[in-house]
GROMACS .gro file of C-alpha atoms in nm:
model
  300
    1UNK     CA    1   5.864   2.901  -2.140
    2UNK     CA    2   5.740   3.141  -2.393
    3UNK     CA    3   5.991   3.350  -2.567
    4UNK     CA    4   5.788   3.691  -2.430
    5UNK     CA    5   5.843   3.564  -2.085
    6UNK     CA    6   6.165   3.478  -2.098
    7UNK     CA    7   6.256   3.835  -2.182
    8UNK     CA    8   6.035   3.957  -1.905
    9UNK     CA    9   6.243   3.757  -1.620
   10UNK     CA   10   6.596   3.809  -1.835
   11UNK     CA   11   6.536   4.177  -1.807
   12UNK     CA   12   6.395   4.240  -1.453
   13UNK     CA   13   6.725   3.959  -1.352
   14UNK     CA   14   6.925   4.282  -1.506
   15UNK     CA   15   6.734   4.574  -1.401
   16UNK     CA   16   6.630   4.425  -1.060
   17UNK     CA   17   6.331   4.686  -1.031
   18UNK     CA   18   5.992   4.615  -1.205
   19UNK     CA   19   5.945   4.940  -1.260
   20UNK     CA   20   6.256   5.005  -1.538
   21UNK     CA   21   6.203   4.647  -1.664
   22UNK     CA   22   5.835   4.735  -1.749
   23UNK     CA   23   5.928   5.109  -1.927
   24UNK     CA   24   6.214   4.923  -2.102
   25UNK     CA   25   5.993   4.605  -2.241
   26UNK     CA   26   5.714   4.896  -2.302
   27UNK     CA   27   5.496   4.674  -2.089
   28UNK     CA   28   5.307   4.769  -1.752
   29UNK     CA   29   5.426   4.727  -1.410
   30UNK     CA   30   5.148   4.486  -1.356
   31UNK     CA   31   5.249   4.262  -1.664
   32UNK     CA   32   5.601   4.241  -1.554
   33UNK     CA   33   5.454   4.102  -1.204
   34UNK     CA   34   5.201   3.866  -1.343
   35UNK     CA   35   5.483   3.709  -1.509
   36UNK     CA   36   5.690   3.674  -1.286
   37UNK     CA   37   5.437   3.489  -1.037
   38UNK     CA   38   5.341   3.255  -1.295
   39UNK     CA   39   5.682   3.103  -1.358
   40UNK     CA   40   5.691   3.100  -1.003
   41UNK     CA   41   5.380   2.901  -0.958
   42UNK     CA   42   5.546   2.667  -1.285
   43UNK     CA   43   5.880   2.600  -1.091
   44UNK     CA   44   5.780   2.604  -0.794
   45UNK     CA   45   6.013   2.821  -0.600
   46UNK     CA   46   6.063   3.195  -0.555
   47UNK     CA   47   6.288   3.363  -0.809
   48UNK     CA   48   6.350   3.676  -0.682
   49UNK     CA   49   6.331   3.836  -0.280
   50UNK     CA   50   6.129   4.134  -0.307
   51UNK     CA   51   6.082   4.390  -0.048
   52UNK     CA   52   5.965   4.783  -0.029
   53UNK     CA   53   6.308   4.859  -0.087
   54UNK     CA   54   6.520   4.636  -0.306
   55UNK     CA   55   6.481   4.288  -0.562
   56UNK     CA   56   6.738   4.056  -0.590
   57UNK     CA   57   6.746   3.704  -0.751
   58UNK     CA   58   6.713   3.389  -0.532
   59UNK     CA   59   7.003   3.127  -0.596
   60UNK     CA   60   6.736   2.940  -0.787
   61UNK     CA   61   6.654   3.252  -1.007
   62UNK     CA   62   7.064   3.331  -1.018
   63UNK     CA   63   7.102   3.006  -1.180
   64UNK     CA   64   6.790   2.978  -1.387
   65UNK     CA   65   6.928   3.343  -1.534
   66UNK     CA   66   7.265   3.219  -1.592
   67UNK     CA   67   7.119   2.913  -1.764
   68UNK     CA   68   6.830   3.082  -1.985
   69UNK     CA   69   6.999   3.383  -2.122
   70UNK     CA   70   7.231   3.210  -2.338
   71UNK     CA   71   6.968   2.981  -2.525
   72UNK     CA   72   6.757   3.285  -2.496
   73UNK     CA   73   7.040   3.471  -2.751
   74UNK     CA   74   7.049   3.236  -2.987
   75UNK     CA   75   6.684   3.234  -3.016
   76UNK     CA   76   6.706   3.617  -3.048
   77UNK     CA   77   6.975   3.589  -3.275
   78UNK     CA   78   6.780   3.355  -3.512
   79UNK     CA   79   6.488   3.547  -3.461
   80UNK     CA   80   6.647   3.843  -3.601
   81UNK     CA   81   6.823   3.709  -3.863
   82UNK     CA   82   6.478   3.526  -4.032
   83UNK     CA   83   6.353   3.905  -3.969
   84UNK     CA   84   6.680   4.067  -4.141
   85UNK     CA   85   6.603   3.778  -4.434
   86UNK     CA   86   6.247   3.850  -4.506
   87UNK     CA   87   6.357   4.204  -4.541
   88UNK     CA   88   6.643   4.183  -4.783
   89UNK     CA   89   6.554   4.176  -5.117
   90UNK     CA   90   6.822   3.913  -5.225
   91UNK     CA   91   6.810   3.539  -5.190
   92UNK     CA   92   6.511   3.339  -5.400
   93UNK     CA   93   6.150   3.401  -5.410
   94UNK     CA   94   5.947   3.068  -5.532
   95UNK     CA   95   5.619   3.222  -5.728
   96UNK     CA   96   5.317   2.938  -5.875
   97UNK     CA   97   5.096   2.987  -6.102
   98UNK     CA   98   4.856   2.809  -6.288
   99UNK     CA   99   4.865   2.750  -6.689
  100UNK     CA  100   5.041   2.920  -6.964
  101UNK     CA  101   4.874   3.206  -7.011
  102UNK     CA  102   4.904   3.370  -6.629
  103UNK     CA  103   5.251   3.188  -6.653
  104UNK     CA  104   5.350   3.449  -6.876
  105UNK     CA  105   5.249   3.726  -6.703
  106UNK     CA  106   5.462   3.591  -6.406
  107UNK     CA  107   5.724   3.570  -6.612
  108UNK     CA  108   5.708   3.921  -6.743
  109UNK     CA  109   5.639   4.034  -6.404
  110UNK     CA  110   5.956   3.920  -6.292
  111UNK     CA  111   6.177   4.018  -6.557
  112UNK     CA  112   6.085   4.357  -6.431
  113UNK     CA  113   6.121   4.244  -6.021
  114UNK     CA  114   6.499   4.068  -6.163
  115UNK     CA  115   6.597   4.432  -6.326
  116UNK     CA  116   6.501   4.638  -6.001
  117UNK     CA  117   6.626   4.388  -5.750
  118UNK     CA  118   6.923   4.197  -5.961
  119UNK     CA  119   7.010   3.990  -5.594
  120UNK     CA  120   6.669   3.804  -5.616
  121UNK     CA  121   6.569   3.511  -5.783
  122UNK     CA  122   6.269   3.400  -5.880
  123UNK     CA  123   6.178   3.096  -5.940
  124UNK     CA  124   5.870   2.961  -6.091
  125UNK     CA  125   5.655   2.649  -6.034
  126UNK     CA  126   5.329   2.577  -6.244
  127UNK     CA  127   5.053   2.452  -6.005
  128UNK     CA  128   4.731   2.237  -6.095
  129UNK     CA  129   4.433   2.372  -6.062
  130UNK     CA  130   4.347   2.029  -5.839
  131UNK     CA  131   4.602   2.160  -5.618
  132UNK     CA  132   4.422   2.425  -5.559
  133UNK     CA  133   4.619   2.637  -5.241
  134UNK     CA  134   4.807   2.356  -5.124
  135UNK     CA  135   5.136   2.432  -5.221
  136UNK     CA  136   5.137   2.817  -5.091
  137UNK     CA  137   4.994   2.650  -4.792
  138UNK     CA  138   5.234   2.402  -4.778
  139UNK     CA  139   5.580   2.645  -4.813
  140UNK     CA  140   5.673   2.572  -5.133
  141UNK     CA  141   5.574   2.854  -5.320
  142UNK     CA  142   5.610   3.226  -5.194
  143UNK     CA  143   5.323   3.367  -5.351
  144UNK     CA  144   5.068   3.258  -5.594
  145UNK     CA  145   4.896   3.405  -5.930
  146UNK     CA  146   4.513   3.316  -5.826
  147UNK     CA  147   4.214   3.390  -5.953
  148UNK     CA  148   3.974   3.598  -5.715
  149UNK     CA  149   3.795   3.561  -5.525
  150UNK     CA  150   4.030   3.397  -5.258
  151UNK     CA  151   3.955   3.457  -4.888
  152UNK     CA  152   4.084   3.246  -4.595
  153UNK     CA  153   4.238   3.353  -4.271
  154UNK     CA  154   4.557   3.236  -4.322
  155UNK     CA  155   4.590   3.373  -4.718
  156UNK     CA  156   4.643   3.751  -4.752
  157UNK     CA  157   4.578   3.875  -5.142
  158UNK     CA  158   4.711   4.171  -5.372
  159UNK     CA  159   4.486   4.399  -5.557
  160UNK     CA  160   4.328   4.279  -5.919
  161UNK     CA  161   4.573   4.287  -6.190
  162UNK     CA  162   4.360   4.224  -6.472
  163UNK     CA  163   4.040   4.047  -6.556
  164UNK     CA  164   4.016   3.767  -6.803
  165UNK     CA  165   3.659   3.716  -7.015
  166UNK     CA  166   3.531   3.372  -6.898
  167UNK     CA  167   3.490   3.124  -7.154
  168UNK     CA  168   3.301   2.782  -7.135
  169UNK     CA  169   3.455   2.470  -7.302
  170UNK     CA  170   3.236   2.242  -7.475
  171UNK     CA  171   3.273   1.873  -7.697
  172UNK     CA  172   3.266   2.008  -8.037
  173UNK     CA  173   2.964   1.810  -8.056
  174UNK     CA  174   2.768   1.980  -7.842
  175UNK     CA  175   2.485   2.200  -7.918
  176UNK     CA  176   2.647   2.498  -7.728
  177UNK     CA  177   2.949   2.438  -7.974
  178UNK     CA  178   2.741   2.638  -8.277
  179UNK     CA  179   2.643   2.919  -8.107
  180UNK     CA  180   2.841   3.246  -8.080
  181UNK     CA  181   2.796   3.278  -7.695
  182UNK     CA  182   2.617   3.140  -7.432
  183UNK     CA  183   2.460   3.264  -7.102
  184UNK     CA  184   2.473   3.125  -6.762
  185UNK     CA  185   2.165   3.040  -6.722
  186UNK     CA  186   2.245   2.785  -7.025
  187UNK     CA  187   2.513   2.573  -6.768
  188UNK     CA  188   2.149   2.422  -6.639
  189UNK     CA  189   2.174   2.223  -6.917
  190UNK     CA  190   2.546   2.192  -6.950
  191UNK     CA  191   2.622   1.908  -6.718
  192UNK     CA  192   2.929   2.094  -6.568
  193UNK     CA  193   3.207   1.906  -6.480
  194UNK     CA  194   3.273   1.889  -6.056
  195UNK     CA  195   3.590   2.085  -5.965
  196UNK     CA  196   3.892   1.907  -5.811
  197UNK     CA  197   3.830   1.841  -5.395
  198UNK     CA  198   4.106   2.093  -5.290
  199UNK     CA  199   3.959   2.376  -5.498
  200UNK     CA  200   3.833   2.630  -5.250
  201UNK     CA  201   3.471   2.642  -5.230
  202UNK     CA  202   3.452   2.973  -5.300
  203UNK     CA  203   3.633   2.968  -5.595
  204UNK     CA  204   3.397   2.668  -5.721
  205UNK     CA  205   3.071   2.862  -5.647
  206UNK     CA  206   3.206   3.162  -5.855
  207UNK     CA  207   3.279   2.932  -6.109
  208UNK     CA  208   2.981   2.766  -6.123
  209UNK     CA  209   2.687   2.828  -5.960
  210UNK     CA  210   2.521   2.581  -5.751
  211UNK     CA  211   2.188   2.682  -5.955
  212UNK     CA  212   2.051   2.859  -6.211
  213UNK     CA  213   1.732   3.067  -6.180
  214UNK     CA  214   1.502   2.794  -6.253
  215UNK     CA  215   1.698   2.460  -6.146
  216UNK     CA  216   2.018   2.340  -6.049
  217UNK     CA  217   2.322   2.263  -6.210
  218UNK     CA  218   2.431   1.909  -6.300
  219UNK     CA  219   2.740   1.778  -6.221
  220UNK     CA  220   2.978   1.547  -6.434
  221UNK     CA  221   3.280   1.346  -6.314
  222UNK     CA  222   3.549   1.501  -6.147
  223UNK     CA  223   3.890   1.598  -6.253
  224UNK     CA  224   4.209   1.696  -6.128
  225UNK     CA  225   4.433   1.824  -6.412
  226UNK     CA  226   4.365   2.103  -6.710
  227UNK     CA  227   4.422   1.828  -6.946
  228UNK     CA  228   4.248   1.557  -6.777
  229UNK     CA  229   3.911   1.806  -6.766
  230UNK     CA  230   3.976   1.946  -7.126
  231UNK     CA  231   3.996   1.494  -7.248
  232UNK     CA  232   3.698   1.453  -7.020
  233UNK     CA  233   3.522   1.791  -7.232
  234UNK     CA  234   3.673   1.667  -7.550
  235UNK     CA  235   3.462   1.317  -7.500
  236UNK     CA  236   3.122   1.486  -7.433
  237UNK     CA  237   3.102   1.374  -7.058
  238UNK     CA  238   3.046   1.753  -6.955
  239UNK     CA  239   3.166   2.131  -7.017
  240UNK     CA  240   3.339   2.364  -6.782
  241UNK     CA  241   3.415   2.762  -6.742
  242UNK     CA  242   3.780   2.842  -6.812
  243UNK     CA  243   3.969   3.178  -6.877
  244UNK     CA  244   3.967   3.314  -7.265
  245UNK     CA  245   4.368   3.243  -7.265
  246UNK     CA  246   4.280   2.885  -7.303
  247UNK     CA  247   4.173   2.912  -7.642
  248UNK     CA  248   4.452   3.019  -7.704
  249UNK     CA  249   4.683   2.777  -7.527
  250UNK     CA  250   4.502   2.505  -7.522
  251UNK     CA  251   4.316   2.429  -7.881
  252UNK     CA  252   4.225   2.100  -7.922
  253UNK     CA  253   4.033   1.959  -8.176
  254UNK     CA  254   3.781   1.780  -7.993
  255UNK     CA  255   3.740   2.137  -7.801
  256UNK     CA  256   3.524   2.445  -7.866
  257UNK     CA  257   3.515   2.716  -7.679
  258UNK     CA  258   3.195   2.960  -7.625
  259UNK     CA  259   3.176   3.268  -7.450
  260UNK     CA  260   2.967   3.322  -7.157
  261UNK     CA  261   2.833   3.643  -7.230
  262UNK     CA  262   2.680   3.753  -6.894
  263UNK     CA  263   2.965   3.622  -6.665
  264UNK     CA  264   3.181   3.823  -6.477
  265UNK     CA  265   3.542   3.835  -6.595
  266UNK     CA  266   3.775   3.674  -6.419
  267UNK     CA  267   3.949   3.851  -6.181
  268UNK     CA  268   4.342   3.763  -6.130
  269UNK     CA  269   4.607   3.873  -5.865
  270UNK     CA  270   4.865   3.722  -5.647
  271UNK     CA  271   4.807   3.543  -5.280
  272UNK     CA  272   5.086   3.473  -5.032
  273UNK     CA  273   5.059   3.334  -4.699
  274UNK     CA  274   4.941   3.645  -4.404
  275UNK     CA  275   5.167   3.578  -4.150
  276UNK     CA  276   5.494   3.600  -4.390
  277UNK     CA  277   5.438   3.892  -4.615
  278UNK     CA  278   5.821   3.986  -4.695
  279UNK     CA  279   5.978   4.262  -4.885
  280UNK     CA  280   5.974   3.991  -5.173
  281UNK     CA  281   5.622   3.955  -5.183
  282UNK     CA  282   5.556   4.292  -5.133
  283UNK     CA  283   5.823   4.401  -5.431
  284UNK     CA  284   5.697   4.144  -5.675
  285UNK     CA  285   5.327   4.198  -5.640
  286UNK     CA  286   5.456   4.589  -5.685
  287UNK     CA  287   5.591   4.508  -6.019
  288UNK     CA  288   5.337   4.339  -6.115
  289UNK     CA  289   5.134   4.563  -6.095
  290UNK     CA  290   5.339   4.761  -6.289
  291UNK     CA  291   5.366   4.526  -6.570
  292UNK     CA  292   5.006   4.493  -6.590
  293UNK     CA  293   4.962   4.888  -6.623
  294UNK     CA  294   5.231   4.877  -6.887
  295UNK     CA  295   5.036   4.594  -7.068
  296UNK     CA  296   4.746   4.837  -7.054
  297UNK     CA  297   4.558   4.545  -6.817
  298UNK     CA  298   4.502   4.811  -6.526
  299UNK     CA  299   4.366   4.729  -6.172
  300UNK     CA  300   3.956   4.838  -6.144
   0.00000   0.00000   0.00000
């Protein structure tokens, strides 16, 4: 029986007139009916003796009340309490991220959350870029420091909190690894390395793109980990667009790192899962946003 009906034939076994139960449930009389004949139909018996005048319960629908509305209170009761939960701003808030340099930010970010809301802790997990969405998919992160862009059905996003130039790491023995910048239209002849398999698509096409003006794109081997793409780089078996932090925090020497001079910047903000959009989220991506501000990285 679906929680929705329940409530319907718990309320009219109180009210005993479809009329009240219908402006109390802020439902029509016609919905209350409808309901009322299909669990009918489902057990097979009448539930209530209607007439122009008066309802009243059947023994059947006596009993079935008597049964149902105590599991039907401790489903209420649990309901309300998950709703109470997700509205509290206490208890722990699990927040991914992927590499060092948006790491950071997440950890500024939530020294700022941790001084507003003192009862909530966050805690951090570093996720792979092979993992791609899994684990906010999967419950075990709360949110998610993404780039964009990121749409799905089931994934709700935040605005932009600050771009990144977009960088593309080559073997130090590559031609490319001379030159001050490259273009795009250069990563026809760049033999790009193939994104993990649980990278979105649409984070793979923005990436790289399936073809350039004049041909398409090669592929290289695939790879799952930061480090496992940077060795494959390192070793000349292909090059692949990352975020300028990683020259930073990830210099190799087997490693150069170009700038793609016509790309778009990379575009980063926080993801969660749509259908459970708490106060936490909604508080954390809010100081975040602050932070960035204060970092003088504002949304555009």
């Amino acid at each position: 029986m679906e929680r929705r009906d329940a409530e319907i034939f718990l309320t009219l076994a109180d009210e005993l007139h479809f009329g009240r139960t219908a402006e109390r449930l802020h439902v029509s009389t016609a919905r209350v009916s409808q309901t009322i004949k299909k669990l009918e139909r489902r057990i097979g018996v009448p539930l209530f003796e209607r007439t122009s005048r008066r309802v009243t319960l059947t023994p059947v629908g006596r009993r079935l009340a008597d049964e149902l509305r105590p599991a039907y209170q401790r489903i209420d009761a649990a309901v309300d309490q998950a709703v109470a939960a997700g509205r509290e701003l206490r208890g722990e808030l699990h927040v991914g991220f992927f590499g060092p340099a948006s790491g950071r930010f997440v950890l500024s970010a939530a020294e700022l959350f941790q001084a507003r809301y003192p009862d909530c802790d966050v805690l951090i997990r570093e996720s792979q870029f092979g993992d791609g969405v899994d684990l906010l998919r999967d419950g075990e992160i709360d949110i998610l420091m993404a780039t964009f862009p990121l749409r799905a059905p089931d994934i709700a996003v935040s605005e932009v909190l600050y771009h990144e130039a977009k960088l593309l790491a080559v073997s130090t023995r590559h031609p490319y690894a001379k030159r001050a910048s490259v273009r795009m239209a250069d990563l026809r002849t760049a033999k790009v390395l193939r994104s993990p398999a649980a990278v979105p698509a649409i984070w793979d096409a923005t990436l790289v793109p399936p073809a350039t003006p004049d041909r398409e794109v090669e592929r290289g081997p695939v790879f799952t980990t930061t480090q496992e793409m940077l060795t494959l780089v390192g070793a000349g078996r292909g090059t692949y667009p990352l975020p300028a932090g990683a020259a930073a925090y990830h210099p190799r020497p087997d490693v150069a790192y170009v700038l793609i001079s016509d790309a778009a910047p990379y575009e980063w903000g926080f993801a969660w899962r749509a259908n459970e959009e708490t106060a936490r989220v909604r508080a954390f991506t809010r100081a975040a946003l602050d932070r960035a501000r204060e970092d003088d990285q504002p949304a555009s």
